[in-house]
Coordinates of C-alpha atoms and ligand atoms in Angstrom, one line a residue:
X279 CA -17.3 -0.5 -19.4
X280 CA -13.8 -0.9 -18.1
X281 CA -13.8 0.1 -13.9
X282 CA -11.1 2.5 -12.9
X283 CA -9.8 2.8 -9.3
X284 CA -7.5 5.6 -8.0
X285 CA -5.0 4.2 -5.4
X286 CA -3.0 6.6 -3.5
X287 CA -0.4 6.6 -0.4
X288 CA -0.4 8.7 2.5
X289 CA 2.4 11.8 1.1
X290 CA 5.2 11.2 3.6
X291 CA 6.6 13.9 6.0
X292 CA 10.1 15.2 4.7
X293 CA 12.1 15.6 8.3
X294 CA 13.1 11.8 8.1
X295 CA 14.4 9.5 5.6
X296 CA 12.4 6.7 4.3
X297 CA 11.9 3.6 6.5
X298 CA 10.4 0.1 6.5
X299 CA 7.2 1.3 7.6
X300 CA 6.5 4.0 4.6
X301 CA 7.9 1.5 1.9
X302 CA 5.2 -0.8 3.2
X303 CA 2.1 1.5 2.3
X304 CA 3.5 2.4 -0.9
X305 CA 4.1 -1.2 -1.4
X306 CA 0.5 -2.3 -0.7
X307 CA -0.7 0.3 -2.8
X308 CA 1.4 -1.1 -6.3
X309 CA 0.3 -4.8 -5.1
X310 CA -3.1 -3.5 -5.1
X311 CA -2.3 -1.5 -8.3
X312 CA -1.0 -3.9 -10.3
X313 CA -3.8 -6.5 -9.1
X314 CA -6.5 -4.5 -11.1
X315 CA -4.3 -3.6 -14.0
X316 CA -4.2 -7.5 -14.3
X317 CA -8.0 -7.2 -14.1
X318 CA -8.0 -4.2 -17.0
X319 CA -9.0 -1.9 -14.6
X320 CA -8.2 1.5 -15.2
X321 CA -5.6 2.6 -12.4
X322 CA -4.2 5.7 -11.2
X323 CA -1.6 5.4 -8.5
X324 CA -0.4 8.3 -6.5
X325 CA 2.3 9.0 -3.7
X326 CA 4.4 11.7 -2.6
X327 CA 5.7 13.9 0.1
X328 CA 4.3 16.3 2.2
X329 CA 6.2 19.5 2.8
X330 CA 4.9 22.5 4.9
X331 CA 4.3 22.8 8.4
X332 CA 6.5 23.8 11.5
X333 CA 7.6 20.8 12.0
X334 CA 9.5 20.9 9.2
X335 CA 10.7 24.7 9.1
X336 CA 12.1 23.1 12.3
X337 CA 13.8 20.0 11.1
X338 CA 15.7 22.3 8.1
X339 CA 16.6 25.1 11.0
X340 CA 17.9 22.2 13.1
X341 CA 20.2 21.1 9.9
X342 CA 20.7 24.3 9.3
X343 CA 19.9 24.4 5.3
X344 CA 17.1 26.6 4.2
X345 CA 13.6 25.0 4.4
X346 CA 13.5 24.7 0.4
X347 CA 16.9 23.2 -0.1
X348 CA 15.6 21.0 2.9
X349 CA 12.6 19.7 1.6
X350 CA 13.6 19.5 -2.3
X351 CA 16.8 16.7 -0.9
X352 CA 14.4 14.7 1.7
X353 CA 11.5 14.7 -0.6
X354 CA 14.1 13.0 -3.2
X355 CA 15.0 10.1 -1.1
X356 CA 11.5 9.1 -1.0
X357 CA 10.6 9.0 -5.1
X358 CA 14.7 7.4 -5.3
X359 CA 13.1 4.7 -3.0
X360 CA 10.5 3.7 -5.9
X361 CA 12.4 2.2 -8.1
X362 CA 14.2 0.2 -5.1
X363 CA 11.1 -1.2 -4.4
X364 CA 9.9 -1.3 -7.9
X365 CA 7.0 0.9 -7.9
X366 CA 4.8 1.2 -11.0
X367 CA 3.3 5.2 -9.9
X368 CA 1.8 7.2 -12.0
X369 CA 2.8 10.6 -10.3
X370 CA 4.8 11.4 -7.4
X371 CA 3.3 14.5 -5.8
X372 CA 5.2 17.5 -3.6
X373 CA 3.2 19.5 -1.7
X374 CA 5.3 22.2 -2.8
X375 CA 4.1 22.4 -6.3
X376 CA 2.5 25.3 -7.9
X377 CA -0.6 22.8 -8.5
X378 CA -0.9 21.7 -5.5
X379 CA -0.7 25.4 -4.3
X380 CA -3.6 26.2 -6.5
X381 CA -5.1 23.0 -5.7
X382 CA -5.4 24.0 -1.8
X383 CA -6.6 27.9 -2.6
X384 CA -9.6 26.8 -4.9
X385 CA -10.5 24.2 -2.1
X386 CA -10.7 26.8 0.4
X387 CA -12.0 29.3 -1.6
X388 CA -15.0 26.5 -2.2
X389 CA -15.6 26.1 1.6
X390 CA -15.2 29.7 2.6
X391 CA -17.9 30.6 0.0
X392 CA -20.0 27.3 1.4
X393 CA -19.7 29.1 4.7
X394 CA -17.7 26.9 6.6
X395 CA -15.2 28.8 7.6
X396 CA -15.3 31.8 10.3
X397 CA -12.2 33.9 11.9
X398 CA -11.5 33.2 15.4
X399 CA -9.3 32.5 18.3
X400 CA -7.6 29.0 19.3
X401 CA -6.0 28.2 22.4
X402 CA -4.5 24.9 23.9
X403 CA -1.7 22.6 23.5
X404 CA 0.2 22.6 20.6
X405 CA 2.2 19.0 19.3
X406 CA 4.9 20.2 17.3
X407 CA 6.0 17.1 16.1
X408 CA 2.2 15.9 15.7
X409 CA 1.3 19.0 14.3
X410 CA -2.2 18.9 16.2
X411 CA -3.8 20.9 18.9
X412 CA -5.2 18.7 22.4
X413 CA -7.1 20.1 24.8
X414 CA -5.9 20.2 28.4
X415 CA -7.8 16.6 29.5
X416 CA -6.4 15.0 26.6
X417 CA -2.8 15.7 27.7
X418 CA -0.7 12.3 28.9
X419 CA 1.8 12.9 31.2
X420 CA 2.1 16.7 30.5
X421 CA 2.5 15.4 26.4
X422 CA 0.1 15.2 23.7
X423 CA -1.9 11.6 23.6
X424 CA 0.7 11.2 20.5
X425 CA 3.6 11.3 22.5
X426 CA 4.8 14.2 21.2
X427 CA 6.2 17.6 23.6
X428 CA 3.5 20.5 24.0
X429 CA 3.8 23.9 24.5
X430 CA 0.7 26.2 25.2
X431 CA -0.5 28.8 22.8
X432 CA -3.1 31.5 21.6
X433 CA -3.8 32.1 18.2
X434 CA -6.3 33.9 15.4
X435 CA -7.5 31.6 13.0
X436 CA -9.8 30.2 11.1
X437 CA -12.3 27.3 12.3
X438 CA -14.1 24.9 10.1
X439 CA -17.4 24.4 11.5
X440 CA -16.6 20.3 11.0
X441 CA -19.4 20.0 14.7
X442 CA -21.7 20.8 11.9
X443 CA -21.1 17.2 10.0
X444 CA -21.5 15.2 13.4
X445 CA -25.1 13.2 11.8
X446 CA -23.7 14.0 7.9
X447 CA -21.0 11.6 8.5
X448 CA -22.8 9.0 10.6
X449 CA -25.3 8.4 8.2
X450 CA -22.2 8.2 5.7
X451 CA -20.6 5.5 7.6
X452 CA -23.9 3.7 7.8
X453 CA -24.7 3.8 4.1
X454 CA -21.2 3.0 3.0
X455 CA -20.9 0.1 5.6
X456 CA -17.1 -0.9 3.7
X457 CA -16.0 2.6 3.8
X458 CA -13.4 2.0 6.5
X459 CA -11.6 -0.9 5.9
X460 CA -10.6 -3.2 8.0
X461 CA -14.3 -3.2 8.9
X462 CA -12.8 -3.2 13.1
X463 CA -11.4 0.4 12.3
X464 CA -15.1 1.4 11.2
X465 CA -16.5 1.3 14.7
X466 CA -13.8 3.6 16.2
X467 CA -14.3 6.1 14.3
X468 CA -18.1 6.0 14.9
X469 CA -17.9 6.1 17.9
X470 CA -15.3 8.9 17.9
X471 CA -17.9 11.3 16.0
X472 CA -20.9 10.0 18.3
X473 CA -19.0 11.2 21.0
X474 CA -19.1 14.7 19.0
X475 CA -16.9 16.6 17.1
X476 CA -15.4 20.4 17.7
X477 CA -14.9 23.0 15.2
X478 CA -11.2 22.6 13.8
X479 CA -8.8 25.2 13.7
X480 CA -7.3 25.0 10.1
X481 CA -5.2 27.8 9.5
X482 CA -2.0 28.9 12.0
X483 CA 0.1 32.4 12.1
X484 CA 3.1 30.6 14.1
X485 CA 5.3 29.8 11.0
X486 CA 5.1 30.8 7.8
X487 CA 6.2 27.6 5.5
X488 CA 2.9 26.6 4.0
X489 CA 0.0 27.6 1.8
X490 CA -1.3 31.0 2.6
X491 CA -4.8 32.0 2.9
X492 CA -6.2 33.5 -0.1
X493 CA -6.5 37.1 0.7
X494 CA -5.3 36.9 4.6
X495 CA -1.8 36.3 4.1
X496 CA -0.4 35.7 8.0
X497 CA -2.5 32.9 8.2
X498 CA -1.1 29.6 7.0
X499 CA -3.4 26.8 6.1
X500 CA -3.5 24.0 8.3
X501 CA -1.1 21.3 7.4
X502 CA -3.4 18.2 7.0
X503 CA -5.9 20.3 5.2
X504 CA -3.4 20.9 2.8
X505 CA -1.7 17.7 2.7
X506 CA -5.4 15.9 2.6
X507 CA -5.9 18.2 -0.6
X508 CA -2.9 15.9 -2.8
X509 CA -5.4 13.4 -3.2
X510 CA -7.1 16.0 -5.4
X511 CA -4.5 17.9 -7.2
X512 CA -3.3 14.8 -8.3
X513 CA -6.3 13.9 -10.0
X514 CA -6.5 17.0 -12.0
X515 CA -8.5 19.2 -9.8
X516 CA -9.3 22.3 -10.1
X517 CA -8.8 22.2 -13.5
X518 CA -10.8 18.9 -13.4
X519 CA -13.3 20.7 -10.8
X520 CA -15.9 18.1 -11.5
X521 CA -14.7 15.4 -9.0
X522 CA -17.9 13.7 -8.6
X523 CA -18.2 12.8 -12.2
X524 CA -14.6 11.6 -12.4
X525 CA -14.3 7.9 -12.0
X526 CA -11.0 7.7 -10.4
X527 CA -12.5 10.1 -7.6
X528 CA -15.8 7.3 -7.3
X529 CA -13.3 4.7 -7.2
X530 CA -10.6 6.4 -4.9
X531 CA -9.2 3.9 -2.2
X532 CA -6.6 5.8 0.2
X533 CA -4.1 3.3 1.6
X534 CA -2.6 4.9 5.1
X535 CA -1.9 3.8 8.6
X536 CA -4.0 3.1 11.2
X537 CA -2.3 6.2 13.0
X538 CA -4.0 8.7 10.8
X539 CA -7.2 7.4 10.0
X540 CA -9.2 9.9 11.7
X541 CA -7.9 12.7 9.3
X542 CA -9.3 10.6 6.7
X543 CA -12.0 9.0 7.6
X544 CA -13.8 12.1 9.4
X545 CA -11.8 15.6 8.5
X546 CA -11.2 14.8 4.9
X547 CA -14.8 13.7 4.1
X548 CA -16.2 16.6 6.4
X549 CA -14.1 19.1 4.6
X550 CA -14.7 17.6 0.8
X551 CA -18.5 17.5 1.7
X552 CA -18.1 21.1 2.6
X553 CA -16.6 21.8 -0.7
X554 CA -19.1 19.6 -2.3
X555 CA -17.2 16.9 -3.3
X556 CA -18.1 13.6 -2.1
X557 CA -16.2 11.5 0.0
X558 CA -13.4 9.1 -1.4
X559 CA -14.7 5.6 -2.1
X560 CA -12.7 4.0 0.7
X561 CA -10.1 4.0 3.3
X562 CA -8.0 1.2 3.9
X563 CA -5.6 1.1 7.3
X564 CA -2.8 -1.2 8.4
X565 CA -1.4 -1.6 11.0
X566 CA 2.6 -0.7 12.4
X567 CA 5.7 -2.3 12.2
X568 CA 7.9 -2.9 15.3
X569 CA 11.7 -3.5 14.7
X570 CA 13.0 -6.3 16.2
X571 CA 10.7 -6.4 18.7
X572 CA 10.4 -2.4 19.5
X573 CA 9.2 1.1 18.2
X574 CA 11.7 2.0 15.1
X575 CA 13.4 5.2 16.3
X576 CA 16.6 7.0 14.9
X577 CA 17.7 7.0 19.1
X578 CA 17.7 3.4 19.6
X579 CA 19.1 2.5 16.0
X580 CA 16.4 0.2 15.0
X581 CA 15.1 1.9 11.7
X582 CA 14.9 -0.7 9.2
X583 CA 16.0 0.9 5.9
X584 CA 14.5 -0.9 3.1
X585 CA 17.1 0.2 0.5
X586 CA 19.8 -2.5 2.2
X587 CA 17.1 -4.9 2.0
X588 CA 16.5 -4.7 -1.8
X589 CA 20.7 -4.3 -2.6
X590 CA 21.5 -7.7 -1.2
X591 CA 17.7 -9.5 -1.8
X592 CA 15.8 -8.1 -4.1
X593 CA 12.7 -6.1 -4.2
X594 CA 10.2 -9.2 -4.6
X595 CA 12.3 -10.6 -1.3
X596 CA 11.0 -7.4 0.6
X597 CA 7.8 -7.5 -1.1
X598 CA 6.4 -10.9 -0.4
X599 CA 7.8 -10.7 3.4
X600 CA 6.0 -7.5 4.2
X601 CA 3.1 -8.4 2.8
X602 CA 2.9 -11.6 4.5
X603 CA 4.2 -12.2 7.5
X604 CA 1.3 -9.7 9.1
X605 CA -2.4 -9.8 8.2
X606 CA -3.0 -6.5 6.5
X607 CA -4.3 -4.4 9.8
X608 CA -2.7 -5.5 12.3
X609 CA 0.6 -4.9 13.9
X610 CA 3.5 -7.1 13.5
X611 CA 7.5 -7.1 14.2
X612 CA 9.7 -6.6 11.1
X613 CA 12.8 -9.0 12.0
X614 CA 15.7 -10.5 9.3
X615 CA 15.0 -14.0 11.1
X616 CA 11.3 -13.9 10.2
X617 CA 12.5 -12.5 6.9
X618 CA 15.2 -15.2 6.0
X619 CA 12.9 -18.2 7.3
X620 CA 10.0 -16.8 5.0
X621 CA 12.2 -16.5 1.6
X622 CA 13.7 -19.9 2.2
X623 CA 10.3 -21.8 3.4
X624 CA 8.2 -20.9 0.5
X625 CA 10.2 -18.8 -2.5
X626 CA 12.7 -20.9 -2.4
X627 CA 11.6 -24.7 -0.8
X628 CA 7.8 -24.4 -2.0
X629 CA 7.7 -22.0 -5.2
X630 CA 11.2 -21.6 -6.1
X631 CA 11.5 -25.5 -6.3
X632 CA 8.3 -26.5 -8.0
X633 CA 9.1 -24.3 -11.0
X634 CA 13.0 -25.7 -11.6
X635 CA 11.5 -29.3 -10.7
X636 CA 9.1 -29.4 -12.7
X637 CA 10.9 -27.5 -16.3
X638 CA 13.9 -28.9 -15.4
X639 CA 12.1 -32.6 -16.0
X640 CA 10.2 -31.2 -18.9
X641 CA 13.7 -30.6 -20.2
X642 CA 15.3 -33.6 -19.3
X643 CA 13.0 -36.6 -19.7
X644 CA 9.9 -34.7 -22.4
X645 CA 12.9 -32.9 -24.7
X646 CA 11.2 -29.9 -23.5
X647 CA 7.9 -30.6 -25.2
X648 CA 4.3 -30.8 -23.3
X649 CA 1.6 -31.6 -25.2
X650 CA -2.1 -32.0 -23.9
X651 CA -3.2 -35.8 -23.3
X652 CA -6.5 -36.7 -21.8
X653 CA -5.7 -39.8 -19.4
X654 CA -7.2 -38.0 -16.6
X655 CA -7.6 -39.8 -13.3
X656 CA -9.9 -38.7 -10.1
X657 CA -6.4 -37.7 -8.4
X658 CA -6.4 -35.1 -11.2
X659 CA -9.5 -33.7 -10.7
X660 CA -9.2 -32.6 -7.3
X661 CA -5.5 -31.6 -7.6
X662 CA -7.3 -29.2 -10.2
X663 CA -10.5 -28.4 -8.1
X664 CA -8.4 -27.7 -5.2
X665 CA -6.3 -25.6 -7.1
X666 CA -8.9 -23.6 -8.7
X667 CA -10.5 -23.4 -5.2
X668 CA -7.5 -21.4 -3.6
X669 CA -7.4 -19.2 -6.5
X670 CA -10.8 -18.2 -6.3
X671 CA -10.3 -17.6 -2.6
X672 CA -6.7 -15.6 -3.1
X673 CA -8.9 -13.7 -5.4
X674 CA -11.5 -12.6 -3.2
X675 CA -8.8 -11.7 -0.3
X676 CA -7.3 -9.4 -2.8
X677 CA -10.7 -7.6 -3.2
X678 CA -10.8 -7.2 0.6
X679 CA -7.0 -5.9 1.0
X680 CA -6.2 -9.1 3.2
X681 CA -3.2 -9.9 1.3
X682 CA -1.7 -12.2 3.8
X683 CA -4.3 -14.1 3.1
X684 CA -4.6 -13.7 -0.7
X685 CA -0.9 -15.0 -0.4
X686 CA -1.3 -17.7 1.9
X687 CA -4.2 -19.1 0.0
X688 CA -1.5 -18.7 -3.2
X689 CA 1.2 -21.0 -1.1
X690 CA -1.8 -23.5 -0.4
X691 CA -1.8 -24.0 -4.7
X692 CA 1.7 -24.3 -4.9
X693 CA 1.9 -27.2 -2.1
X694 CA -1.1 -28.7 -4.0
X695 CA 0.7 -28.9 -7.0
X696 CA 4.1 -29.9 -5.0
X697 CA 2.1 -33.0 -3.3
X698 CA 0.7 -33.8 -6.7
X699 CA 4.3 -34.3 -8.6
X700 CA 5.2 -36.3 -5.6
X701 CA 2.6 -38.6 -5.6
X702 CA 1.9 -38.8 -9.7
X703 CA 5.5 -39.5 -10.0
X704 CA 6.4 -38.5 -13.9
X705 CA 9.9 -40.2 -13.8
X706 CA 8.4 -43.2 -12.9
X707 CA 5.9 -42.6 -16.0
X708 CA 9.0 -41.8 -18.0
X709 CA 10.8 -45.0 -16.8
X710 CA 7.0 -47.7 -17.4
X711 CA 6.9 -45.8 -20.7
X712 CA 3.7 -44.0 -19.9
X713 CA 4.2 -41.1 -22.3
X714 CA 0.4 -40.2 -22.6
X715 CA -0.3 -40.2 -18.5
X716 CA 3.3 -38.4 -18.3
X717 CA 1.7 -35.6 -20.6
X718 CA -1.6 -35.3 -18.7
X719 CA -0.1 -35.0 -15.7
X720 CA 2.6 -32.6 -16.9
X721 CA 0.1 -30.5 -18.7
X722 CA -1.8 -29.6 -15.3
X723 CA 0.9 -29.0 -13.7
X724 CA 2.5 -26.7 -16.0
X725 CA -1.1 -25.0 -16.6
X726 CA -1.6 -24.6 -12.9
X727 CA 1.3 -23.6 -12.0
X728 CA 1.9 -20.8 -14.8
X729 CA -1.8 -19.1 -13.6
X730 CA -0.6 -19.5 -10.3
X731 CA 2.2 -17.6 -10.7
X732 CA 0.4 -15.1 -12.1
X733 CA -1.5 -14.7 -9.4
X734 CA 1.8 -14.3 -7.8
X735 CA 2.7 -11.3 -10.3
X736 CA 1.4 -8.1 -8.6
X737 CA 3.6 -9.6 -5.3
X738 CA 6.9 -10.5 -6.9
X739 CA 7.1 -9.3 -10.6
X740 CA 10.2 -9.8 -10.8
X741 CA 10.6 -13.5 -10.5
X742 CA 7.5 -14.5 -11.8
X743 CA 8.5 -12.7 -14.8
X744 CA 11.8 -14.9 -15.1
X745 CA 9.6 -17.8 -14.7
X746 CA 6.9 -16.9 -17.3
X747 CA 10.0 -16.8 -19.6
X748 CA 11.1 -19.5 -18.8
X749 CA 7.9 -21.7 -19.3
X750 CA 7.7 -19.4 -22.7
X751 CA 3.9 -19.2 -22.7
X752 CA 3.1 -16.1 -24.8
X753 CA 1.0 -14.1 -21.9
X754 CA -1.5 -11.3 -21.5
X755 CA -0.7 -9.8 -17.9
X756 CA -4.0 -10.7 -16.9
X757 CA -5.2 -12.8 -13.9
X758 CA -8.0 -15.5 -14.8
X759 CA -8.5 -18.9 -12.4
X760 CA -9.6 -20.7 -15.7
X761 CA -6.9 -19.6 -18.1
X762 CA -6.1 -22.8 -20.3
X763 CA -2.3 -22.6 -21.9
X764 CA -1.7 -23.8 -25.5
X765 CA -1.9 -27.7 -26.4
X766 CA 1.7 -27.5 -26.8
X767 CA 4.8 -25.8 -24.6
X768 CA 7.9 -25.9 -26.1
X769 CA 9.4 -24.6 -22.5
X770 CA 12.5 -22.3 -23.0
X771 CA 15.7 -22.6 -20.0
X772 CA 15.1 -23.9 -16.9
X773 CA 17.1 -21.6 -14.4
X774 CA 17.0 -21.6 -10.1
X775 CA 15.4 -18.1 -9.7
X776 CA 15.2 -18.1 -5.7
X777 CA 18.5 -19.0 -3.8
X778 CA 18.8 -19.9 -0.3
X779 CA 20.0 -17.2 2.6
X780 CA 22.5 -18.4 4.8
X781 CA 22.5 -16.5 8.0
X782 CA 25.9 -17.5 7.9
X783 CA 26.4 -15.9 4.7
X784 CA 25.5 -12.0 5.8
X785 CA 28.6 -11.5 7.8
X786 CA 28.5 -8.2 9.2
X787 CA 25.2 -7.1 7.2
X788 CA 23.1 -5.2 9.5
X789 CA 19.0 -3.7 8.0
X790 CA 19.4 -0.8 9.8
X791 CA 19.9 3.0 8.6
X792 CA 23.2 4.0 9.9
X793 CA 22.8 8.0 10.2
Ligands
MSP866 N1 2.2 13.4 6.2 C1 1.3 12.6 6.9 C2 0.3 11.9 6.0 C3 -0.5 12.8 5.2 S1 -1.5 12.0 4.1 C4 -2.5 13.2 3.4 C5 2.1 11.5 7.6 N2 3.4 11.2 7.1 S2 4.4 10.2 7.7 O1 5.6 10.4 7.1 O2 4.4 10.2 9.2 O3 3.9 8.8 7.2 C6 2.9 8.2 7.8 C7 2.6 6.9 7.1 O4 3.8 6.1 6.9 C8 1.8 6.0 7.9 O5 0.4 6.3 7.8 C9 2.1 4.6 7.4 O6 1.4 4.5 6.2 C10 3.6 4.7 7.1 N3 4.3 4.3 8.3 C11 5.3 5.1 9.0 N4 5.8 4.3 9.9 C12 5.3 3.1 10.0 C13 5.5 1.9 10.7 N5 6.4 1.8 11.7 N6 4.7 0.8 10.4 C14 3.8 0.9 9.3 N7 3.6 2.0 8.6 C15 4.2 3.1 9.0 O7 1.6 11.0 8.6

């Protein structure tokens, strides 16, 4: 039976543009995405904005537009950004929608009649920009332990009775021991439910843009409890009520940063349990992105805006650089120097010139034409087996989201096959008149090479594709270590498909968003 998976972003807040750090997530998630299409999985990929809240009532009064107008313009900056980044999604949800809408009341209609909810009174210090409640002892500095300004307030609401799931979830975590991914990430979470958790106050009467409460309509619901719900609506429910028999929902890997695990990793499978729904299948956290060296913020000019980066270099240019210049969980500094020496070192030097060396001669000194000879020598068997080797290995990184590694493991095979052409020489086979070694060794290199860039295909699609076409190897967009081409390649144009970034070149270019 063919698997699915159901891959989805965090939905982004609408009171700032689009930055570097959101076009990462959504950028792991289509790597990822496109990964198991090229394994036939089934896969759903889901991203979107997320739209109520005071926060943002606030950021449209402060631009003084109404909160609609508001949300309907930011929340379009973020699906223009897909293409940019060439993002294969198969929806793009708002939670402003009427599903969604509908989505959130059936939930809470689900846990009300479960009996987790009861009507009460909250008190403490409120984040605004965090959109979270602390306690007094977790203030920093007379701000929340998010950095964020507090102000003190008293409110009915609604609780959850999530100190009820305190050994529920423990005994979750320990009998899905991959649920939290990186596996580092796992133990601070259990440790932050051993220590015990609170009933949570999910419903607010301080604002009024947001999803009311079924039948008590001055209370709002709780903005991650309805932003936590997209992940639902956007597979269907309620109409598709029976999540645990859906196979996306088994197979549902939530891609967000390390910054909001706990609303995944403990709220959201607390409240699904509560509605009877089980937890999603995993949740996988990076890490943050400094800007040259310090926290991206609109006040010291340093956002990275990743639309300028895909105008002058190209999506794939953005893509391979974010995904591997930091191991997937851990943080790193975004800079254009890292960037520049990256592209040059291995798209360009390493991959880049492999490909053009290696048609180009097919072209020149084979009239275009490899055919499969059998003059193997021991050098060819471990340029093969070493090969094959990092391929399996950039395989199995892939399953465990390390993609830096999956990619380094990638640049390992093309440097194999790069020292291989040096050493095996094919002009000087050309020039002794060795045609049938020439073939051999050309063969493996072409047949390595084009699975290798394959491998490459979920990172940079766009030049593997130009390079595919160029080799004109009729290909299934599917990843396999022992894929064997035809016995003959009639290769089509040899073309450079990477070119070199001068520094000098950028003149005034700057990566940052300007307002
Ligand atoms: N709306 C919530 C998420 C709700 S999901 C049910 C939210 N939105 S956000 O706009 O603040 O986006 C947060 C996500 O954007 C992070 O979890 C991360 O995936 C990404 N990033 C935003 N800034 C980032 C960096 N500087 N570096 C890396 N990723 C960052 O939280």
């Amino acid at each position: 039976m063919k698997s699915s998976v159901y891959v989805t972003s965090p939905i982004y807040y609408v009171n700032a543009k689009p930055h570097i750090g959101h076009a990462y997530t959504t950028i792991a998630c289509d790597i990822f995405a496109r990964f198991r299409r090229m394994l036939l999985h089934d896969v759903k990929f889901t991203t979107g904005t997320d739209e109520h809240g005071k926060k943002i009532e606030q950021s449209a009064q402060n631009a003084g537009i109404d909160t609609q107008s508001f949300v309907d313009q930011n929340s379009q900056l973020f699906r223009d950004l897909l293409p940019f980044l060439n993002i294969q999604n198969d929806d793009f949800i708002r939670t402003t929608e009427l599903r969604h809408k509908k989505a959130v009341e059936y939930f809470w209609e689900e846990i009300k009649r479960n009996g987790y909810l009861y009507l009460g009174e909250y008190s403490g210090w409120y984040d605004i920009r965090n959109e979270a409640y602390f306690s007094e002892d977790e203030l920093v500095d007379g701000k929340s332990p998010l950095g964020g300004e507090v102000q003190y307030m008293t409110e009915p609401c609604y609780f959850f009775r999530l100190s009820t799931f305190n050994d529920q979830l423990i005994r979750f975590y320990e009998n899905n021991p991959d649920f939290i991914m990186p596996l580092h990430r796992r133990n601070e979470v259990i440790s932050f439910v051993q220590q015990g958790l609170r009933d949570l106050a999910v419903t607010r009467t301080t604002f009024k843009w947001g999803i009311k409460v079924p039948k008590d309509p001055k209370h709002v619901v709780y903005v991650w409890l309805d932003a936590l719900v997209n992940y639902l609506t956007s597979n269907g429910y309620p109409d598709n009520a029976h999540q645990n028999k859906d196979e996306f929902w088994q197979n549902s890997v939530h891609f967000v940063g390390k910054e909001i695990i706990k609303f995944h990793a403990v709220y959201w499978p607390a409240f699904l349990m509560a509605a009877g729904i089980q937890p999603p299948r995993q949740i996988v956290a990076h890490g943050w992105w400094l800007s040259e060296g310090e926290k991206m913020s609109k006040s010291v000019g340093n956002v990275q805006d990743p639309i300028k980066y895909c105008k002058l270099f190209g999506s794939d240019a953005l893509r391979y650089y974010i995904m591997r210049e930091i191991p997937f969980g851990d943080d790193g500094n975004f800079s254009l120097e890292n960037f520049i020496g990256r592209h040059n070192s291995f798209l360009v030097n390493s991959f880049g010139n492999l490909c053009y060396r290696l048609l180009s001669f097919i072209k020149t000194h084979s009239d275009g034409v490899v055919t499969k000879q059998r003059d193997f020598k021991e050098d060819d068997a471990i340029f093969a087996g070493n090969v094959d080797e990092a391929l399996t290995e950039a395989m199995k990184a892939m399953h465990q989201y390390a993609f830096s590694k999956c990619l380094e493991r990638l640049e390992d095979a093309v440097s194999f096959a790069n020292q291989y052409i040096d050493k095996q020489k094919p002009w000087a086979l050309k020039k002794e008149g060795n045609t049938i070694r020439m073939h051999t060794v050309l063969f493996l290199l072409l047949e390595k090479t084009y699975i290798t860039t394959k491998f490459l295909m979920p990172f940079i699609p766009i030049s593997t594709a130009k390079i595919l076409k160029q080799m004109n190897i009729p290909y299934e967009p599917v990843i396999l270590i022992k894929e064997r081409i035809p016995v003959t390649v009639n290769i089509g144009e040899p073309e450079i498909v990477f070119t070199k970034i001068d520094p000098a070149d950028l003149g005034t270019f700057d990566v940052f968003a300007n307002d």
